[in-house]
Amino acid sequence: MTTQAMLAHLDVKLLMWNMRRKIDPDPMPRRRSVIQIIYRDMPPATRNWWLIVEPNKDADLCSVDPGYDVDLYITTDLRTMTEVWMGYSAIAAAVEDGRLSLVGDRELERTFHTWLGASRYASLEKCVA
């Protein structure tokens, strides 16, 4: 499947579930961290997602506000986050050109690329049509 074909079939629920599974809590602060991801291009019902990461636990994923203070806000669009997740776009490039915004806890911002993880396909050679 080509890059364009892959990016034509985006699914926010699948992306978020996969991201939740690959979060690495080790480079994160040794406390509960709450990350809100805001997909500005999605309808209200699927626009906001929360990842709750605690030491020595699997990350939780919520599509309804869990009621905790948010440590890091990530604002983007579904295509950009998918490109980052799949390894088609670098985080730094997405931030630099305004497609991805990180606001909040400086340590979480600085280490985002280490704890986010990536799709298992991110390291594979990309097909370009």
mmCIF file of C-alpha atoms in Angstrom, residues 55-98:
data_model
loop_
_atom_site.group_PDB
_atom_site.id
_atom_site.type_symbol
_atom_site.label_atom_id
_atom_site.label_comp_id
_atom_site.label_asym_id
_atom_site.label_seq_id
_atom_site.Cartn_x
_atom_site.Cartn_y
_atom_site.Cartn_z
ATOM 1 C CA PRO A 55 4.516 4.696 36.546
ATOM 2 C CA ASN A 56 4.386 0.893 36.426
ATOM 3 C CA LYS A 57 0.934 0.839 34.803
ATOM 4 C CA ASP A 58 -0.405 0.549 31.277
ATOM 5 C CA ALA A 59 -1.555 3.870 29.868
ATOM 6 C CA ASP A 60 -5.285 4.567 29.940
ATOM 7 C CA LEU A 61 -7.155 6.115 27.020
ATOM 8 C CA CYS A 62 -10.295 8.211 27.496
ATOM 9 C CA SER A 63 -12.590 9.798 24.938
ATOM 10 C CA VAL A 64 -14.458 11.552 27.756
ATOM 11 C CA ASP A 65 -12.737 14.043 30.063
ATOM 12 C CA PRO A 66 -11.446 11.996 33.018
ATOM 13 C CA GLY A 67 -11.512 15.057 35.294
ATOM 14 C CA TYR A 68 -7.768 15.320 35.979
ATOM 15 C CA ASP A 69 -5.667 18.421 35.437
ATOM 16 C CA VAL A 70 -3.973 18.207 32.036
ATOM 17 C CA ASP A 71 -0.162 18.255 31.996
ATOM 18 C CA LEU A 72 0.329 18.486 28.233
ATOM 19 C CA TYR A 73 -1.980 19.656 25.454
ATOM 20 C CA ILE A 74 -1.248 18.367 21.960
ATOM 21 C CA THR A 75 -3.165 20.097 19.189
ATOM 22 C CA THR A 76 -2.960 18.752 15.660
ATOM 23 C CA ASP A 77 -5.000 17.217 12.872
ATOM 24 C CA LEU A 78 -5.553 13.515 12.325
ATOM 25 C CA ARG A 79 -3.389 13.322 9.217
ATOM 26 C CA THR A 80 -0.392 14.950 10.908
ATOM 27 C CA MET A 81 -0.567 12.705 13.984
ATOM 28 C CA THR A 82 -0.910 9.664 11.744
ATOM 29 C CA GLU A 83 2.093 10.784 9.686
ATOM 30 C CA VAL A 84 4.150 11.231 12.869
ATOM 31 C CA TRP A 85 2.970 7.888 14.264
ATOM 32 C CA MET A 86 3.746 6.042 11.025
ATOM 33 C CA GLY A 87 7.152 7.692 10.618
ATOM 34 C CA TYR A 88 6.209 9.693 7.502
ATOM 35 C CA SER A 89 6.797 13.016 9.250
ATOM 36 C CA ALA A 90 9.242 14.052 11.980
ATOM 37 C CA ILE A 91 7.808 15.565 15.153
ATOM 38 C CA ALA A 92 10.191 18.523 14.925
ATOM 39 C CA ALA A 93 9.075 19.287 11.358
ATOM 40 C CA ALA A 94 5.389 19.100 12.305
ATOM 41 C CA VAL A 95 5.984 21.456 15.249
ATOM 42 C CA GLU A 96 8.102 23.849 13.203
ATOM 43 C CA ASP A 97 5.520 24.260 10.443
ATOM 44 C CA GLY A 98 2.599 24.599 12.888
#
